[in-house]
Coordinates of C-alpha atoms in Angstrom, one line a residue:
Chain A
M1 CA 102.9 75.1 102.9
K2 CA 101.2 71.9 102.0
D3 CA 97.9 72.0 100.1
E4 CA 95.9 70.7 103.0
G5 CA 97.1 73.7 105.1
K6 CA 96.1 76.2 102.4
K7 CA 92.7 74.5 102.1
Q8 CA 92.1 74.9 105.8
I9 CA 92.9 78.7 105.5
W10 CA 90.6 78.9 102.5
K11 CA 87.8 77.4 104.6
D12 CA 88.4 80.1 107.2
Y13 CA 87.9 82.8 104.6
Q14 CA 84.8 81.9 102.7
K15 CA 82.3 84.6 102.0
D16 CA 78.6 84.5 101.2
I17 CA 78.0 85.2 97.5
A18 CA 74.4 85.9 96.4
D19 CA 72.9 83.3 94.1
D20 CA 70.8 85.5 91.9
H21 CA 69.4 89.0 91.2
Y22 CA 72.4 91.2 90.8
Y23 CA 73.0 94.9 90.1
Y24 CA 76.2 95.2 88.0
V25 CA 78.6 98.1 88.1
R26 CA 81.2 98.4 85.4
S27 CA 84.9 99.2 85.6
C28 CA 86.6 102.1 83.9
I29 CA 89.6 100.0 83.0
R30 CA 87.8 96.8 82.2
Q31 CA 85.3 98.4 79.8
S32 CA 88.0 100.4 78.1
F33 CA 90.6 97.7 77.8
F34 CA 88.6 94.5 78.0
P35 CA 85.0 95.4 76.9
A36 CA 84.3 91.9 75.7
S37 CA 85.0 90.5 79.2
E38 CA 82.2 92.6 80.6
E39 CA 79.9 91.6 77.8
F40 CA 80.8 87.9 78.2
F41 CA 80.2 88.1 81.9
L42 CA 76.7 89.4 81.5
R43 CA 75.9 86.9 78.7
L44 CA 77.2 84.0 80.8
L45 CA 75.0 85.0 83.8
K46 CA 71.9 85.7 81.7
D47 CA 72.0 83.2 78.9
D48 CA 74.2 80.3 80.2
L49 CA 73.3 80.4 83.9
G50 CA 69.8 81.9 83.7
K51 CA 70.4 84.6 86.3
D52 CA 68.8 88.0 86.6
V53 CA 71.4 90.8 86.3
F54 CA 70.8 94.5 85.7
D55 CA 73.4 96.5 83.7
D56 CA 72.3 100.0 84.7
P57 CA 73.3 102.7 82.1
N58 CA 73.0 105.4 84.8
H59 CA 76.0 104.5 87.0
T60 CA 79.3 106.3 86.4
T61 CA 82.9 105.9 87.4
C62 CA 83.3 105.5 91.2
T63 CA 86.2 108.0 90.8
G64 CA 88.5 105.4 92.4
I65 CA 91.6 106.1 90.2
G66 CA 91.2 109.7 91.2
Y67 CA 90.8 108.8 94.8
H68 CA 93.9 106.7 95.0
S69 CA 95.9 109.3 93.2
D70 CA 94.6 111.8 95.7
I71 CA 92.7 114.3 93.5
V72 CA 89.4 113.0 94.8
S73 CA 88.6 113.2 98.5
F74 CA 87.1 110.5 100.7
E75 CA 84.0 112.5 101.2
T76 CA 83.5 112.9 97.5
I77 CA 84.0 109.2 96.6
M78 CA 81.8 108.0 99.5
T79 CA 79.0 110.1 98.0
V80 CA 79.5 108.9 94.5
V81 CA 79.4 105.3 95.7
A82 CA 76.3 106.1 97.8
R83 CA 74.7 107.3 94.6
H84 CA 75.3 103.9 93.0
F85 CA 73.7 102.3 96.0
S86 CA 70.7 104.7 95.6
M87 CA 70.3 103.6 91.9
M88 CA 70.5 100.0 93.0
K89 CA 67.8 100.5 95.5
E90 CA 65.7 102.4 92.9
S91 CA 66.0 99.4 90.6
G92 CA 64.9 97.0 93.2
Y93 CA 68.2 95.1 93.8
K94 CA 70.1 94.3 97.0
N95 CA 73.1 92.3 95.6
I96 CA 75.9 94.2 93.9
I97 CA 78.5 92.9 91.6
I98 CA 81.6 95.1 91.0
S99 CA 83.7 94.6 87.9
C100 CA 86.7 96.6 89.1
V101 CA 89.1 95.5 91.9
T102 CA 90.0 99.1 92.7
S103 CA 86.3 99.9 93.0
F104 CA 85.7 96.7 95.0
G105 CA 88.4 97.7 97.5
I106 CA 86.9 101.2 97.8
Y107 CA 83.4 99.8 98.4
T108 CA 84.8 97.6 101.2
E109 CA 86.7 100.5 102.7
I110 CA 83.6 102.7 102.6
I111 CA 81.2 100.1 104.1
E112 CA 83.7 99.3 106.9
T113 CA 84.2 103.0 107.6
W114 CA 80.4 103.5 107.8
K115 CA 80.2 100.5 110.2
H116 CA 82.8 102.0 112.5
F117 CA 81.8 105.7 112.2
P118 CA 78.0 106.0 111.9
E119 CA 78.4 109.8 111.8
V120 CA 80.3 109.5 108.5
L121 CA 77.5 107.4 107.1
A122 CA 75.0 110.1 108.3
K123 CA 77.1 112.8 106.7
T124 CA 77.2 110.8 103.4
R125 CA 73.5 110.5 103.5
E126 CA 73.2 114.2 104.0
N127 CA 75.6 115.0 101.2
L128 CA 73.9 112.7 98.7
F129 CA 70.5 114.1 99.5
K130 CA 71.7 117.6 99.3
A131 CA 73.4 117.0 95.9
T132 CA 70.8 114.8 94.3
G133 CA 67.7 114.4 96.5
R134 CA 68.6 110.6 96.7
E135 CA 68.5 108.1 99.5
F136 CA 70.2 104.8 99.6
D137 CA 70.5 101.4 101.3
I138 CA 73.8 99.5 101.9
P139 CA 73.9 96.4 99.7
E140 CA 72.9 93.1 101.4
N141 CA 75.5 91.2 99.4
M142 CA 78.6 92.6 97.7
A143 CA 80.8 90.5 95.3
H144 CA 83.6 91.2 92.9
A145 CA 82.7 89.7 89.4
S146 CA 85.5 87.1 89.9
D147 CA 83.6 86.0 93.1
I148 CA 80.6 85.2 90.9
I149 CA 82.6 83.2 88.4
Y150 CA 84.2 81.4 91.4
K151 CA 80.7 80.6 92.7
F152 CA 79.6 79.1 89.4
K153 CA 83.0 77.5 88.5
D154 CA 81.6 74.0 88.7
E155 CA 78.5 74.8 86.6
I156 CA 81.0 76.3 84.0
A157 CA 83.1 73.1 84.2
Q158 CA 80.0 71.0 83.5
K159 CA 79.2 73.1 80.4
A160 CA 82.8 73.4 79.3
K161 CA 83.9 72.4 75.8
Y162 CA 87.6 72.4 76.7
R163 CA 89.6 71.8 79.8
L164 CA 92.9 73.6 80.8
V165 CA 94.8 70.5 79.7
N166 CA 97.0 70.0 76.7
P167 CA 95.1 67.3 74.7
I168 CA 98.3 66.1 73.0
T169 CA 100.4 65.6 76.1
G170 CA 97.5 65.1 78.5
K171 CA 99.2 67.4 81.0
P172 CA 97.4 70.3 82.7
L173 CA 98.6 73.8 81.8
N174 CA 100.8 75.7 84.2
I175 CA 98.9 78.7 85.3
V176 CA 100.0 81.6 87.4
E177 CA 97.3 83.6 89.1
H178 CA 97.5 87.2 90.1
I179 CA 95.1 88.8 92.6
G180 CA 94.6 92.5 92.4
C181 CA 95.9 94.0 95.7
H182 CA 92.7 95.8 96.6
Y183 CA 90.6 92.6 96.3
S184 CA 91.5 91.5 99.8
K185 CA 94.8 93.0 101.2
M186 CA 92.8 95.7 103.0
F187 CA 90.0 93.6 104.3
P188 CA 90.8 89.9 104.0
K189 CA 87.3 88.9 105.0
Y190 CA 85.8 90.3 101.8
G191 CA 87.9 88.0 99.6
V192 CA 87.4 84.3 98.9
G193 CA 90.4 82.7 100.7
G194 CA 91.5 86.0 102.4
A195 CA 94.6 87.9 101.6
E196 CA 97.5 85.5 102.0
F197 CA 96.0 82.5 100.1
P198 CA 93.2 83.9 98.0
E199 CA 91.3 81.1 96.3
V200 CA 89.1 83.0 94.0
L201 CA 91.2 82.4 90.9
A202 CA 93.0 79.2 92.0
G203 CA 89.6 77.6 92.6
M204 CA 88.6 78.3 88.9
I205 CA 91.9 76.9 87.6
D206 CA 91.5 73.8 89.7
A207 CA 87.8 73.3 88.6
W208 CA 88.7 73.7 85.0
G209 CA 91.6 71.2 85.1
G210 CA 94.7 73.5 85.1
K211 CA 97.6 73.4 87.5
V212 CA 98.2 76.4 89.8
I213 CA 101.8 77.4 89.9
D214 CA 103.2 79.0 93.1
Y215 CA 106.2 81.3 92.8
P216 CA 108.1 83.6 95.2
E217 CA 106.5 87.0 94.1
R218 CA 103.0 85.6 93.7
R219 CA 101.5 88.3 96.0
H220 CA 103.6 91.2 94.9
C221 CA 101.8 94.2 93.4
C222 CA 101.7 94.4 89.6
G223 CA 103.0 98.0 90.0
F224 CA 100.1 100.1 88.8
G225 CA 100.6 102.4 91.8
F226 CA 98.0 104.9 90.5
R227 CA 100.1 108.1 90.3
Q228 CA 103.1 105.8 89.6
Y229 CA 101.6 105.0 86.2
L230 CA 99.4 107.9 85.5
V231 CA 102.3 110.3 85.3
Q232 CA 104.8 109.4 82.6
A233 CA 107.8 110.4 84.8
N234 CA 106.9 107.7 87.3
R235 CA 106.4 104.7 85.1
G236 CA 109.7 103.2 86.0
Y237 CA 108.1 102.2 89.3
S238 CA 105.3 100.5 87.6
I239 CA 107.3 98.5 85.1
A240 CA 110.0 97.5 87.7
N241 CA 107.3 95.9 89.9
S242 CA 105.9 93.8 87.0
K243 CA 109.4 92.9 85.9
K244 CA 110.1 91.6 89.4
K245 CA 107.1 89.3 89.1
F246 CA 108.0 88.1 85.6
D247 CA 111.5 87.3 86.6
S248 CA 110.2 85.4 89.6
M249 CA 107.6 83.3 87.7
E250 CA 109.8 82.7 84.6
P251 CA 111.6 79.5 86.0
Y252 CA 108.2 77.9 86.5
K253 CA 107.4 78.1 82.8
P254 CA 103.8 79.5 83.1
D255 CA 101.6 78.9 80.0
L256 CA 99.3 81.7 81.2
I257 CA 98.8 84.5 83.7
L258 CA 95.2 84.8 85.1
A259 CA 94.3 88.0 86.9
N260 CA 91.1 89.3 88.5
C261 CA 91.9 93.0 88.4
P262 CA 91.6 94.7 85.0
G263 CA 94.5 97.1 85.7
C264 CA 96.8 94.2 86.6
T265 CA 95.7 92.3 83.4
M266 CA 96.5 95.3 81.3
F267 CA 99.8 96.1 82.9
M268 CA 101.2 92.6 82.9
D269 CA 100.3 92.3 79.2
K270 CA 101.7 95.7 78.1
W271 CA 104.8 95.7 80.3
Q272 CA 106.0 92.5 78.7
Y273 CA 106.1 94.5 75.4
T274 CA 107.8 97.5 77.0
I275 CA 110.5 95.3 78.6
S276 CA 111.1 93.6 75.2
E277 CA 111.6 97.0 73.7
M278 CA 113.8 98.3 76.5
E279 CA 115.9 95.3 77.1
G280 CA 115.4 92.9 74.3
K281 CA 114.1 90.4 76.8
T282 CA 110.9 88.6 76.0
Y283 CA 109.3 86.2 78.5
G284 CA 107.6 83.0 77.7
E285 CA 108.3 80.1 75.4
N286 CA 109.9 80.9 72.0
Q287 CA 110.0 84.6 72.9
Q288 CA 106.3 84.8 72.4
G289 CA 105.4 86.4 75.7
I290 CA 103.2 85.0 78.5
P291 CA 99.5 85.5 77.7
V292 CA 97.6 87.4 80.4
L293 CA 93.9 86.7 80.6
T294 CA 90.9 88.0 82.5
Y295 CA 88.8 85.3 84.3
E296 CA 86.0 86.1 82.0
E297 CA 88.2 85.4 79.0
L298 CA 89.4 82.1 80.5
A299 CA 85.8 81.1 81.3
G300 CA 84.8 82.0 77.8
L301 CA 87.6 79.9 76.3
V302 CA 86.8 76.8 78.3
M303 CA 83.1 77.2 77.3
G304 CA 84.0 77.3 73.7
Y305 CA 83.3 80.9 72.8
N306 CA 85.2 82.4 69.8
P307 CA 88.5 83.8 71.1
W308 CA 88.2 86.8 68.9
D309 CA 84.7 87.7 70.2
L310 CA 86.3 87.5 73.7
G311 CA 88.9 90.1 72.5
L312 CA 92.1 88.1 72.8
Q313 CA 93.4 89.6 69.6
Y314 CA 93.5 93.0 71.4
H315 CA 96.0 91.9 74.0
Q316 CA 99.6 92.9 73.2
I317 CA 100.8 89.3 74.0
Q318 CA 99.0 87.2 71.4
S319 CA 97.2 84.0 72.5
E320 CA 97.6 81.6 69.5
P321 CA 100.2 79.5 71.2
L322 CA 97.9 79.2 74.2
L323 CA 94.9 78.2 72.0
H324 CA 97.1 75.5 70.3
K325 CA 98.1 74.1 73.8
L326 CA 94.4 74.0 74.8
G327 CA 93.4 72.3 71.5
I328 CA 91.0 75.2 70.8
E329 CA 90.0 75.6 67.2
F330 CA 89.9 79.1 65.8
S331 CA 89.9 81.0 62.5
I332 CA 92.9 83.2 61.8
E333 CA 91.0 85.0 59.1
D334 CA 88.3 86.1 61.5
K335 CA 90.8 87.6 63.9
Y336 CA 90.8 91.2 62.7
K337 CA 87.4 91.3 61.1
T338 CA 84.6 93.8 62.1
R339 CA 81.3 92.5 63.4
D340 CA 79.9 92.6 59.9
G341 CA 82.9 90.8 58.4
R342 CA 85.0 93.6 56.9
Q343 CA 88.7 93.2 57.1
M344 CA 90.4 95.6 59.5
P345 CA 94.0 96.7 59.3
I346 CA 96.5 94.3 61.0
P347 CA 98.3 95.7 64.0
E348 CA 102.1 96.2 63.7
C349 CA 104.2 93.3 65.2
P350 CA 106.6 94.3 67.9
A351 CA 110.2 93.9 67.1
N352 CA 111.1 91.6 69.9
I353 CA 108.0 89.5 70.3
N354 CA 107.8 86.4 68.2
Y355 CA 104.3 86.4 66.7
Chain S
M1 CA 100.7 118.7 119.9
G2 CA 101.4 120.5 116.6
K3 CA 98.7 122.3 114.6
L4 CA 99.5 120.1 111.6
Y5 CA 98.9 117.0 113.7
D6 CA 95.5 118.4 114.7
L7 CA 94.7 118.9 111.0
L8 CA 95.7 115.4 110.2
L9 CA 93.5 114.1 113.0
Q10 CA 90.5 115.6 111.2
D11 CA 91.0 113.1 108.4
I12 CA 89.2 109.8 109.3
R13 CA 91.8 107.8 107.3
F14 CA 94.5 109.1 109.6
E15 CA 92.5 108.0 112.6
E16 CA 91.9 104.6 111.1
G17 CA 95.4 104.3 109.7
L18 CA 97.5 105.0 112.7
N19 CA 97.1 103.5 116.1
A20 CA 100.3 103.0 118.0
C21 CA 103.2 102.0 115.8
M22 CA 106.0 99.9 117.5
N23 CA 108.4 100.5 114.6
C24 CA 108.9 96.9 113.7
G25 CA 109.4 97.8 110.0
V26 CA 107.2 95.0 108.5
C27 CA 105.5 97.7 106.4
T28 CA 108.8 98.7 104.9
A29 CA 109.8 95.1 104.3
I30 CA 106.7 94.4 102.2
C31 CA 106.5 97.7 100.5
P32 CA 107.0 97.8 96.7
A33 CA 107.8 101.6 96.9
A34 CA 110.5 101.0 99.5
E35 CA 112.2 98.7 97.1
F36 CA 112.2 101.2 94.3
Y37 CA 112.4 104.6 95.9
K38 CA 114.2 106.2 98.8
Y39 CA 111.1 105.4 100.8
D40 CA 110.5 104.0 104.2
P41 CA 106.9 104.0 105.5
R42 CA 108.1 103.0 109.0
E43 CA 110.1 106.2 109.2
I44 CA 107.2 108.3 108.0
V45 CA 104.9 106.9 110.7
D46 CA 107.6 107.3 113.2
T47 CA 108.0 111.0 112.3
I48 CA 104.3 111.6 112.5
Q49 CA 104.1 110.0 115.9
T50 CA 106.5 112.6 117.2
K51 CA 103.8 115.2 116.5
D52 CA 106.7 117.6 115.8
E53 CA 105.4 120.6 113.8
E54 CA 108.6 121.3 111.9
K55 CA 109.2 117.6 111.0
T56 CA 105.6 117.2 109.8
E57 CA 105.8 120.3 107.7
A58 CA 109.0 119.1 106.1
L59 CA 107.2 115.8 105.3
L60 CA 104.3 117.6 103.7
K61 CA 106.7 119.5 101.5
S62 CA 108.8 116.4 100.7
E63 CA 109.1 114.1 97.8
T64 CA 108.7 111.2 100.2
I65 CA 104.9 111.2 100.7
W66 CA 104.4 110.9 96.9
Y67 CA 106.3 107.6 96.5
C68 CA 103.6 105.3 97.9
G69 CA 101.8 103.2 95.2
Q70 CA 98.7 102.6 97.3
C71 CA 98.9 98.8 97.0
M72 CA 97.9 98.5 100.7
S73 CA 100.2 95.6 101.3
C74 CA 101.2 97.3 104.5
K75 CA 97.6 96.9 105.8
T76 CA 97.7 93.2 105.5
R77 CA 100.9 92.7 107.4
C78 CA 101.0 95.3 110.1
P79 CA 100.8 93.4 113.5
R80 CA 99.1 96.5 115.0
G81 CA 96.5 96.9 112.3
N82 CA 98.0 100.2 111.1
T83 CA 97.8 101.3 107.5
P84 CA 100.7 103.6 106.5
A85 CA 99.1 104.0 103.1
L86 CA 96.1 105.6 104.6
V87 CA 98.4 107.9 106.7
I88 CA 100.0 108.8 103.3
M89 CA 96.6 109.7 101.8
A90 CA 95.9 112.0 104.8
L91 CA 99.3 113.6 104.4
R92 CA 98.8 114.1 100.6
T93 CA 95.4 115.6 101.1
L94 CA 96.7 118.1 103.7
S95 CA 99.8 118.9 101.5
Q96 CA 97.4 119.9 98.7
K97 CA 95.1 121.9 101.0
L98 CA 98.1 123.9 102.3
G99 CA 99.8 124.3 98.9
Y100 CA 102.9 122.5 100.1
F101 CA 102.7 119.9 97.3
T102 CA 104.2 122.3 94.7
D103 CA 107.4 122.3 96.8
S104 CA 108.4 118.8 95.4
E105 CA 108.8 117.4 92.0
K106 CA 106.6 114.5 92.7
G107 CA 104.0 116.6 94.4
R108 CA 103.7 119.0 91.5
Q109 CA 102.6 116.0 89.4
Q110 CA 99.1 116.3 91.0
F111 CA 98.4 119.0 88.5
A112 CA 98.9 116.5 85.6
I113 CA 96.6 114.0 87.3
K114 CA 93.9 116.6 87.9
R115 CA 94.1 117.8 84.2
T116 CA 93.8 114.2 82.9
V117 CA 91.9 111.8 85.2
G118 CA 90.3 114.6 87.1
E119 CA 88.8 116.2 84.0
N120 CA 87.8 112.8 82.5
I121 CA 85.6 112.0 85.5
L122 CA 83.5 115.1 85.1
K123 CA 83.6 115.3 81.3
Y124 CA 82.9 111.6 80.4
G125 CA 81.9 110.0 83.7
Y126 CA 84.9 107.6 83.4
C127 CA 88.4 107.9 84.8
V128 CA 90.2 106.4 81.8
P129 CA 88.0 105.8 78.7
T130 CA 89.8 104.3 75.7
Y131 CA 89.5 107.5 73.7
A132 CA 91.3 109.5 76.4
V133 CA 94.3 107.2 76.6
D134 CA 96.3 108.7 73.7
P135 CA 99.2 106.5 72.5
K136 CA 101.3 109.6 72.2
M137 CA 101.2 110.0 76.0
H138 CA 101.3 106.2 76.5
P139 CA 104.0 104.8 74.2
E140 CA 104.4 101.8 76.6
Q141 CA 100.9 100.6 75.6
G142 CA 102.5 99.4 72.3
P143 CA 101.3 98.9 68.8
I144 CA 98.1 97.0 69.7
W145 CA 96.8 100.0 71.7
E146 CA 97.6 102.3 68.8
H147 CA 95.6 100.0 66.6
I148 CA 92.6 100.0 69.0
F149 CA 92.8 103.8 69.4
N150 CA 92.8 104.3 65.7
N151 CA 90.0 101.8 65.0
I152 CA 88.0 102.4 68.1
D153 CA 84.5 102.2 66.5
D154 CA 85.1 98.9 64.8
V155 CA 87.0 97.4 67.8
M156 CA 84.3 98.3 70.3
D157 CA 81.5 97.2 68.0
R158 CA 83.2 93.8 67.5
L159 CA 83.7 93.3 71.2
G160 CA 80.2 94.2 72.2
G161 CA 80.8 97.7 73.4
N162 CA 78.3 100.6 73.1
L163 CA 80.8 103.4 72.4
K164 CA 79.3 106.9 73.0
K165 CA 75.8 105.6 72.4
K166 CA 72.7 105.7 74.5
G167 CA 71.7 102.8 76.7
S168 CA 73.8 100.4 78.7
G169 CA 77.1 98.7 77.7
A170 CA 80.8 99.3 77.7
L171 CA 81.9 102.9 77.2
R172 CA 78.3 104.0 76.6
E173 CA 77.6 107.8 76.6
I174 CA 77.0 108.8 80.2
H175 CA 73.7 110.7 80.1
Q176 CA 73.9 114.4 81.0
K177 CA 71.5 114.0 84.0
N178 CA 74.1 111.6 85.5
L179 CA 77.0 113.9 84.8
D180 CA 74.9 116.7 86.4
E181 CA 74.5 114.6 89.6
L182 CA 78.3 113.9 89.6
D183 CA 78.8 117.7 89.2
K184 CA 76.5 118.4 92.2
I185 CA 78.3 115.8 94.3
F186 CA 81.6 117.4 93.6
E187 CA 80.1 120.8 94.5
V188 CA 78.6 119.6 97.8
T189 CA 81.5 117.5 99.0
G190 CA 84.3 119.8 98.2
G191 CA 85.5 118.0 95.1
Y192 CA 85.7 121.3 93.1
K193 CA 87.4 123.0 96.0
L194 CA 90.2 120.5 95.9
Y195 CA 90.5 120.8 92.1
G196 CA 90.6 124.6 92.6
E197 CA 93.4 124.3 95.2
I198 CA 95.5 122.1 92.9
E199 CA 94.9 124.6 90.0
N200 CA 95.7 127.7 92.0
Y201 CA 98.8 126.6 93.7
S202 CA 100.1 125.0 90.4
E203 CA 99.5 128.3 88.6
K204 CA 101.5 130.2 91.2
K205 CA 104.3 127.6 91.0
A206 CA 104.4 127.8 87.2
G207 CA 104.8 131.6 87.6
E208 CA 107.7 131.1 90.0
M209 CA 109.3 128.6 87.7
G210 CA 108.8 130.8 84.6
L211 CA 106.8 128.2 82.8
E212 CA 103.8 128.9 80.6
F213 CA 100.5 127.9 82.2
K214 CA 97.1 127.8 80.6
K215 CA 93.7 127.7 82.4
E216 CA 92.6 124.6 80.5
G217 CA 94.0 121.6 78.7
I218 CA 97.4 119.9 78.6
D219 CA 99.0 121.9 75.9
N220 CA 101.2 124.1 78.1
E221 CA 104.8 124.1 79.4
Y222 CA 103.9 123.5 83.0
F223 CA 101.8 120.4 82.2
R224 CA 104.5 119.0 80.0
H225 CA 107.1 119.7 82.7
V226 CA 105.3 118.0 85.6
Y227 CA 104.2 115.1 83.5
T228 CA 107.6 114.2 82.2
C229 CA 110.2 115.7 84.5
N230 CA 112.3 113.1 86.4
S231 CA 115.3 114.4 88.2
D232 CA 116.4 110.8 88.7
N233 CA 117.1 111.6 92.3
H234 CA 114.5 109.4 93.9
G235 CA 115.9 105.9 93.8
K236 CA 118.1 104.2 96.3

């Protein structure tokens, strides 16, 4: 499809994203695997964009990984989510930002269910009150954290120190974007750009000067599959799906994979290592792997944040080749230092990835 | 109409997920699980639509219903607005309630998920906190994960986390009052009942299989068996 056609579809799937005063709920996977992404996100909103955002210590997991692996019932997860809404109300907020794509999908599923089945909403109110004495309101505005970065992508571009352009060649970087399935495959209207042509990440890449690369398996699942990864015996499913994507994108020579789901980011990073161990096959230029970044990490890089404060050293696929391509200056000595400057052990290099 | 079909109808996800399927097979064409496993969501929905008691029971006891990866790609593409993945969730829930899940290798794995993610939720308030993702159980996470796991305090501190400490931030300690509310929610909404059903049927199955079973933890033969066993009889 020509660009003009896609842009028309994107126009049909725009969503309202609140401008300020947000209640933030963290992600189990993002805070465990990419804690610096969540910290950067809050810092960006508060310090760089001057927004009001509340990081409530009292919210918990939404239980979403348990729900989609079928050990947590719909009734239970609806009540856990209702508790989050109750705390949001208690704190005086009406706009929610959700860090996790699995959670985001669950929140959309629950809100749509409540719309169509008012008796289920009434039962959830009853359950929550019985369990905790709490009451709740449904958020007025609900955004995934990537929606927020998308909304402020032009402000970020204005403040940017770097563009997604190789300063030596003058060419934009080739960037593959991967949207987590639960962002909009269930309810396209909740995603910027819908399900077939989501714009949420492509819009950031465009605004920051990169080139979005299309490839045949662009919308294929990363392969997490919940129980298909959680149980060791099933992980062949998970890695096979990621491999299908890597094989499909490889001919287009991507410099970077950008993802909005923390699980997808982690799997697409780690499975490249596992494939290199299993098959001796390493993707990317010079057998260095294809770096996989969160949208917070990419925003942080273009704004000139220290890559090691953003946590890029804790990806299995290392990012130095990418930093060189972007002309980003960094200190290699600082890479594995503690906050107070002590040298930490250096992680072991994988046998088949060229560091 | 079969009794099992009546039970499925009580699950709102079943009502939402299945209108009238015309058997076009688009769901199977887009399905990542159908590419990897002997799996065909069109066939499953077709079987359910027959409302045949025996066929439905066979499905509830089968490997098949455990193959779906819950990506929900079927929802986007179905021209009738069905969601086979939601039908699957209703089938899995019923299979666990009736104890049929232990009849299949893939179904028995529910015990491993309950003992890991299920316990994490109530113990820590997170599904998969860093400190619970042991590299020994996750060799595919590679050397960088082992490094993070072994240096978790320094890594989290450098990256702005608040590991097991009071206040807000990544991987903060979830206050007991919040864990107590989660606990109450599980009690009121049947969360513990479902955990209990998974435990009880698994213990019974472990006995039938002659495998050691312990009331807690993952250091027992049955856990290791369901977590690692792959008969390699699931692919196409």
